[in-house]
PDB file of C-alpha atoms in Angstrom:
ATOM      1  CA  MET A  63      -2.203  54.570 -13.902  1.00 48.00           C
ATOM      2  CA  SER A  64      -4.510  56.236 -11.096  1.00 44.00           C
ATOM      3  CA  ALA A  65      -5.102  54.542  -7.753  1.00 44.00           C
ATOM      4  CA  GLU A  66      -8.663  53.624  -8.938  1.00 44.00           C
ATOM      5  CA  SER A  67      -7.462  51.672 -11.989  1.00 42.00           C
ATOM      6  CA  THR A  68      -4.679  49.859 -10.255  1.00 39.00           C
ATOM      7  CA  GLU A  69      -7.431  48.995  -7.637  1.00 41.00           C
ATOM      8  CA  HIS A  70      -9.431  47.773 -10.509  1.00 40.00           C
ATOM      9  CA  ALA A  71      -6.581  46.062 -12.134  1.00 39.00           C
ATOM     10  CA  LEU A  72      -6.201  44.058  -8.921  1.00 36.00           C
ATOM     11  CA  SER A  73      -9.536  43.018  -8.214  1.00 37.00           C
ATOM     12  CA  ASP A  74      -9.827  41.894 -11.689  1.00 39.00           C
ATOM     13  CA  GLU A  75      -6.690  39.583 -10.992  1.00 37.00           C
ATOM     14  CA  VAL A  76      -8.061  38.346  -7.668  1.00 35.00           C
ATOM     15  CA  ILE A  77     -11.362  37.415  -9.402  1.00 36.00           C
ATOM     16  CA  ASP A  78      -9.121  35.515 -12.383  1.00 38.00           C
ATOM     17  CA  ASP A  79      -7.296  33.711  -9.322  1.00 37.00           C
ATOM     18  CA  GLN A  80     -10.587  32.644  -7.763  1.00 36.00           C
ATOM     19  CA  ASP A  81     -12.060  31.363 -10.958  1.00 38.00           C
ATOM     20  CA  GLU A  82      -8.843  29.041 -11.655  1.00 36.00           C
ATOM     21  CA  ALA A  83      -8.992  27.806  -7.730  1.00 36.00           C
ATOM     22  CA  SER A  84     -12.783  27.361  -8.073  1.00 36.00           C
ATOM     23  CA  THR A  85     -11.736  25.325 -11.467  1.00 36.00           C
ATOM     24  CA  ASP A  86      -9.177  23.260  -9.916  1.00 38.00           C
ATOM     25  CA  ALA A  87     -11.138  22.516  -6.934  1.00 36.00           C
ATOM     26  CA  ASP A  88     -14.060  21.510  -9.180  1.00 38.00           C
ATOM     27  CA  ALA A  89     -11.895  19.113 -11.148  1.00 38.00           C
ATOM     28  CA  SER A  90     -12.270  15.586 -10.106  1.00 39.00           C
ATOM     29  CA  PRO A  91     -10.505  14.737  -7.131  1.00 44.00           C
ATOM     30  CA  LYS A  92     -10.444  10.924  -8.100  1.00 48.00           C
ATOM     31  CA  GLY A  93      -8.533  12.509 -11.365  1.00 54.00           C
ATOM     32  CA  SER A  94      -6.046  13.935  -9.474  1.00 80.00           C
ATOM     33  CA  ALA A  95      -5.679  10.953  -7.198  1.00 80.00           C
ATOM     34  CA  ALA A  96      -5.345   8.386 -10.066  1.00 82.00           C
ATOM     35  CA  SER A  97      -2.526  10.914 -11.522  1.00 89.00           C
ATOM     36  CA  ARG A  98      -1.106  10.750  -7.920  1.00 91.00           C
ATOM     37  CA  LEU A  99      -1.060   7.119  -7.665  1.00 93.00           C
ATOM     38  CA  GLU A 100       0.425   6.396 -11.339  1.00 93.00           C
ATOM     39  CA  GLU A 101       3.469   9.125 -10.386  1.00 94.00           C
ATOM     40  CA  GLU A 102       3.678   6.989  -7.250  1.00 95.00           C
ATOM     41  CA  GLY A 103       4.108   3.693  -9.365  1.00 95.00           C
ATOM     42  CA  ASP A 104       6.496   5.287 -11.760  1.00 96.00           C
ATOM     43  CA  VAL A 105       8.781   6.473  -9.086  1.00 97.00           C
ATOM     44  CA  ALA A 106       8.329   2.866  -7.170  1.00 97.00           C
ATOM     45  CA  ALA A 107       9.178   1.389 -10.295  1.00 97.00           C
ATOM     46  CA  ASP A 108      12.393   3.424 -11.336  1.00 97.00           C
ATOM     47  CA  TYR A 109      13.454   3.003  -7.563  1.00 97.00           C
ATOM     48  CA  LEU A 110      12.989  -0.641  -7.845  1.00 97.00           C
ATOM     49  CA  GLU A 111      14.439  -1.479 -11.316  1.00 96.00           C
ATOM     50  CA  GLU A 112      17.486   0.358 -10.048  1.00 96.00           C
ATOM     51  CA  LEU A 113      17.952  -1.512  -7.116  1.00 94.00           C
ATOM     52  CA  LEU A 114      17.444  -4.799  -9.320  1.00 94.00           C
ATOM     53  CA  ASP A 115      19.990  -3.548 -11.764  1.00 94.00           C
ATOM     54  CA  ILE A 116      22.570  -2.988  -8.771  1.00 94.00           C
ATOM     55  CA  ALA A 117      21.888  -6.551  -7.229  1.00 91.00           C
ATOM     56  CA  ASP A 118      21.913  -8.300 -10.962  1.00 91.00           C
ATOM     57  CA  ILE A 119      18.626  -9.631 -10.397  1.00 91.00           C
ATOM     58  CA  ASP A 120      16.082 -10.274 -13.415  1.00 90.00           C
ATOM     59  CA  GLY A 121      12.795  -9.152 -12.885  1.00 91.00           C
ATOM     60  CA  ASP A 122       9.837  -7.565 -14.515  1.00 93.00           C
ATOM     61  CA  ILE A 123       8.041  -4.771 -12.820  1.00 96.00           C
ATOM     62  CA  ASP A 124       4.051  -4.390 -13.011  1.00 95.00           C
ATOM     63  CA  ILE A 125       2.358  -1.513 -11.748  1.00 96.00           C
ATOM     64  CA  GLU A 126      -1.268  -1.700 -10.823  1.00 95.00           C
ATOM     65  CA  VAL A 127      -3.675   0.919  -9.488  1.00 93.00           C
ATOM     66  CA  ARG A 128      -6.840  -0.327  -7.392  1.00 90.00           C
ATOM     67  CA  ASN A 129      -9.024   0.683  -4.774  1.00 87.00           C
ATOM     68  CA  GLY A 130      -7.116   3.739  -4.193  1.00 89.00           C
ATOM     69  CA  ARG A 131      -3.569   2.095  -3.811  1.00 92.00           C
ATOM     70  CA  THR A 132      -0.802   1.509  -6.050  1.00 95.00           C
ATOM     71  CA  TYR A 133       0.204  -2.311  -6.064  1.00 95.00           C
ATOM     72  CA  ILE A 134       3.766  -3.367  -7.783  1.00 96.00           C
ATOM     73  CA  SER A 135       4.963  -6.967  -8.448  1.00 96.00           C
ATOM     74  CA  ILE A 136       8.106  -7.923  -9.639  1.00 95.00           C
ATOM     75  CA  VAL A 137       8.042 -11.634 -11.218  1.00 92.00           C
ATOM     76  CA  ALA A 138      10.455 -13.301 -13.334  1.00 87.00           C
ATOM     77  CA  GLU A 139      10.069 -15.634 -16.082  1.00 75.00           C
ATOM     78  CA  ASP A 140      12.196 -18.300 -14.639  1.00 73.00           C
ATOM     79  CA  GLU A 141      12.599 -19.537 -10.963  1.00 67.00           C
ATOM     80  CA  THR A 142      15.262 -17.065  -9.624  1.00 62.00           C
ATOM     81  CA  ASP A 143      16.801 -17.394  -6.079  1.00 65.00           C
ATOM     82  CA  GLY A 144      17.656 -13.722  -6.254  1.00 81.00           C
ATOM     83  CA  LEU A 145      13.959 -12.535  -6.371  1.00 89.00           C
ATOM     84  CA  ASP A 146      13.709 -15.180  -3.358  1.00 87.00           C
ATOM     85  CA  SER A 147      16.167 -13.449  -1.698  1.00 89.00           C
ATOM     86  CA  LEU A 148      14.325 -10.133  -2.092  1.00 92.00           C
ATOM     87  CA  VAL A 149      11.403 -12.122  -0.252  1.00 93.00           C
ATOM     88  CA  GLY A 150      13.051 -13.436   2.731  1.00 90.00           C
ATOM     89  CA  GLU A 151      12.026 -15.674   5.511  1.00 89.00           C
ATOM     90  CA  ASP A 152       8.662 -14.823   6.495  1.00 84.00           C
ATOM     91  CA  GLY A 153       8.545 -12.199   3.888  1.00 90.00           C
ATOM     92  CA  GLU A 154      10.639  -9.921   6.155  1.00 90.00           C
ATOM     93  CA  VAL A 155      13.108  -8.658   2.932  1.00 94.00           C
ATOM     94  CA  LEU A 156       9.957  -7.683   1.413  1.00 94.00           C
ATOM     95  CA  GLU A 157       8.409  -5.763   4.102  1.00 93.00           C
ATOM     96  CA  ALA A 158      11.752  -3.734   4.466  1.00 94.00           C
ATOM     97  CA  LEU A 159      11.878  -3.182   0.874  1.00 96.00           C
ATOM     98  CA  GLN A 160       8.390  -1.959   0.612  1.00 96.00           C
ATOM     99  CA  GLU A 161       9.082   0.227   3.042  1.00 96.00           C
ATOM    100  CA  LEU A 162      12.222   1.435   1.489  1.00 97.00           C
ATOM    101  CA  THR A 163      10.292   2.166  -1.839  1.00 97.00           C
ATOM    102  CA  ARG A 164       8.010   3.929   0.245  1.00 97.00           C
ATOM    103  CA  LEU A 165      10.594   6.229   1.471  1.00 97.00           C
ATOM    104  CA  SER A 166      11.596   6.549  -2.117  1.00 97.00           C
ATOM    105  CA  VAL A 167       8.358   7.804  -2.957  1.00 97.00           C
ATOM    106  CA  LEU A 168       8.058  10.262  -0.372  1.00 97.00           C
ATOM    107  CA  SER A 169      11.434  11.778  -1.094  1.00 96.00           C
ATOM    108  CA  ALA A 170      10.656  12.260  -5.033  1.00 96.00           C
ATOM    109  CA  THR A 171       6.831  13.172  -4.355  1.00 94.00           C
ATOM    110  CA  GLU A 172       6.850  14.653  -0.637  1.00 94.00           C
ATOM    111  CA  ASN A 173       3.469  12.329  -0.226  1.00 92.00           C
ATOM    112  CA  ARG A 174       3.243   9.250   2.060  1.00 94.00           C
ATOM    113  CA  SER A 175       2.491   6.283  -0.057  1.00 94.00           C
ATOM    114  CA  ARG A 176       0.632   3.216   0.738  1.00 92.00           C
ATOM    115  CA  LEU A 177       1.739   1.085  -2.186  1.00 95.00           C
ATOM    116  CA  VAL A 178       1.826  -2.338  -1.755  1.00 94.00           C
ATOM    117  CA  LEU A 179       5.299  -4.544  -3.092  1.00 96.00           C
ATOM    118  CA  ASP A 180       4.979  -8.099  -4.283  1.00 96.00           C
ATOM    119  CA  ILE A 181       7.532 -10.457  -5.382  1.00 95.00           C
ATOM    120  CA  ASN A 182       6.973 -13.960  -7.491  1.00 92.00           C
ATOM    121  CA  GLY A 183       3.328 -13.716  -5.747  1.00 93.00           C
ATOM    122  CA  TYR A 184       4.201 -13.802  -2.255  1.00 94.00           C
ATOM    123  CA  ARG A 185       1.832 -11.937  -1.027  1.00 92.00           C
ATOM    124  CA  GLN A 186      -1.182 -13.716  -2.966  1.00 89.00           C
ATOM    125  CA  GLN A 187       0.008 -16.715  -1.430  1.00 93.00           C
ATOM    126  CA  ARG A 188       0.614 -15.427   1.808  1.00 94.00           C
ATOM    127  CA  ALA A 189      -2.878 -14.305   1.379  1.00 93.00           C
ATOM    128  CA  GLY A 190      -4.433 -17.906   0.779  1.00 95.00           C
ATOM    129  CA  HIS A 191      -2.382 -18.711   4.301  1.00 96.00           C
ATOM    130  CA  LEU A 192      -3.850 -15.955   6.085  1.00 96.00           C
ATOM    131  CA  GLN A 193      -7.530 -16.884   5.260  1.00 96.00           C
ATOM    132  CA  LYS A 194      -6.607 -20.593   6.220  1.00 97.00           C
ATOM    133  CA  ILE A 195      -5.253 -19.142   9.704  1.00 97.00           C
ATOM    134  CA  ALA A 196      -8.830 -17.034   9.964  1.00 97.00           C
ATOM    135  CA  GLU A 197     -10.912 -20.023   9.051  1.00 97.00           C
ATOM    136  CA  ASP A 198      -8.910 -22.108  11.868  1.00 97.00           C
ATOM    137  CA  ALA A 199      -9.453 -19.575  14.302  1.00 96.00           C
ATOM    138  CA  ALA A 200     -13.239 -19.116  13.761  1.00 96.00           C
ATOM    139  CA  ALA A 201     -13.420 -22.567  13.883  1.00 96.00           C
ATOM    140  CA  SER A 202     -11.715 -22.627  17.311  1.00 96.00           C
ATOM    141  CA  VAL A 203     -13.793 -19.875  18.382  1.00 96.00           C
ATOM    142  CA  LYS A 204     -17.197 -21.251  17.462  1.00 94.00           C
ATOM    143  CA  GLU A 205     -16.017 -24.481  19.037  1.00 95.00           C
ATOM    144  CA  SER A 206     -14.735 -23.413  22.508  1.00 95.00           C
ATOM    145  CA  GLY A 207     -16.714 -19.861  22.566  1.00 94.00           C
ATOM    146  CA  LYS A 208     -12.944 -18.821  23.904  1.00 96.00           C
ATOM    147  CA  ALA A 209     -11.105 -16.064  22.288  1.00 96.00           C
ATOM    148  CA  VAL A 210      -7.957 -17.019  20.151  1.00 96.00           C
ATOM    149  CA  ALA A 211      -4.841 -14.617  19.637  1.00 96.00           C
ATOM    150  CA  LEU A 212      -3.066 -14.923  16.428  1.00 97.00           C
ATOM    151  CA  GLU A 213       0.550 -14.595  15.801  1.00 95.00           C
ATOM    152  CA  PRO A 214       1.993 -10.946  15.010  1.00 94.00           C
ATOM    153  CA  MET A 215       1.728  -9.541  11.672  1.00 91.00           C
ATOM    154  CA  SER A 216       1.998  -6.591   9.656  1.00 87.00           C
ATOM    155  CA  ALA A 217      -0.644  -4.320   9.153  1.00 87.00           C
ATOM    156  CA  TYR A 218      -1.204  -5.530   5.355  1.00 86.00           C
ATOM    157  CA  GLU A 219      -1.620  -9.028   6.858  1.00 92.00           C
ATOM    158  CA  ARG A 220      -3.857  -7.611   9.834  1.00 95.00           C
ATOM    159  CA  LYS A 221      -6.344  -6.263   7.384  1.00 93.00           C
ATOM    160  CA  ILE A 222      -6.714  -9.481   5.338  1.00 95.00           C
ATOM    161  CA  VAL A 223      -7.543 -11.444   8.530  1.00 97.00           C
ATOM    162  CA  HIS A 224      -9.759  -8.943  10.000  1.00 96.00           C
ATOM    163  CA  ASP A 225     -11.479  -9.115   6.316  1.00 96.00           C
ATOM    164  CA  ALA A 226     -11.790 -12.998   6.442  1.00 96.00           C
ATOM    165  CA  VAL A 227     -12.768 -13.124  10.363  1.00 96.00           C
ATOM    166  CA  ALA A 228     -15.757 -10.557   9.445  1.00 95.00           C
ATOM    167  CA  ASP A 229     -16.905 -12.476   6.471  1.00 95.00           C
ATOM    168  CA  LEU A 230     -16.970 -15.814   8.815  1.00 95.00           C
ATOM    169  CA  GLY A 231     -19.084 -13.788  10.885  1.00 94.00           C
ATOM    170  CA  LEU A 232     -17.030 -13.265  14.101  1.00 96.00           C
ATOM    171  CA  VAL A 233     -15.260 -10.184  15.793  1.00 96.00           C
ATOM    172  CA  SER A 234     -11.281  -9.796  15.342  1.00 96.00           C
ATOM    173  CA  GLU A 235      -9.722  -6.861  17.325  1.00 96.00           C
ATOM    174  CA  SER A 236      -5.741  -5.543  16.667  1.00 96.00           C
ATOM    175  CA  GLU A 237      -3.823  -5.658  20.244  1.00 96.00           C
ATOM    176  CA  GLY A 238      -0.136  -5.185  20.946  1.00 95.00           C
ATOM    177  CA  GLU A 239       2.394  -2.561  19.712  1.00 94.00           C
ATOM    178  CA  GLY A 240       5.212  -2.368  17.155  1.00 90.00           C
ATOM    179  CA  ALA A 241       6.059  -6.079  16.048  1.00 87.00           C
ATOM    180  CA  GLY A 242       3.950  -7.542  18.430  1.00 93.00           C
ATOM    181  CA  ARG A 243       0.729  -6.529  17.358  1.00 95.00           C
ATOM    182  CA  HIS A 244      -1.599  -8.832  16.425  1.00 96.00           C
ATOM    183  CA  ILE A 245      -5.009 -10.257  16.256  1.00 97.00           C
ATOM    184  CA  VAL A 246      -7.854 -11.596  18.638  1.00 97.00           C
ATOM    185  CA  VAL A 247     -10.407 -13.343  17.460  1.00 97.00           C
ATOM    186  CA  SER A 248     -13.649 -13.486  19.402  1.00 95.00           C
ATOM    187  CA  ALA A 249     -17.081 -14.340  19.033  1.00 90.00           C
ATOM    188  CA  ASP A 250     -18.630 -11.087  20.381  1.00 79.00           C
TER     189      ASP A 250
END
């Protein structure tokens, strides 16, 4: 093969590679993100199922992808103390288990995960409680005109409170660091 024909063959390969790359780039990022989230959910479910087996705790695992995030729920038909022990006091065990599950996903996929883990509806119940905290803080700010500092909470819980405070027409800001990070609600 002459140098000219080798060069021509190589340029054809480069063009083919570029065409494949542009086809991949033209593919809907939403589709690839959705498949990545589904994979994340499958890895997380496998990890949690193994954990439940080791702990000899009964529970069904539900996976849902919404708003660009994977939500994993572990529920039981019967009230079982085993699942409650996975929530812990004030959801501390649940938060730790969520972080371990995220690490499992990171290890398997090399992608950081923002998955949310819920056990026996704890997060939904907590969201209602957080809504009430936001409403009480807003009422206090409106009445006194003074800013109100709330108890420290996780980033996920702070997001719920920030949204609730904004819906009530007030301003909220996270302050502090680490486990002491909390929200301050004010009128301006």
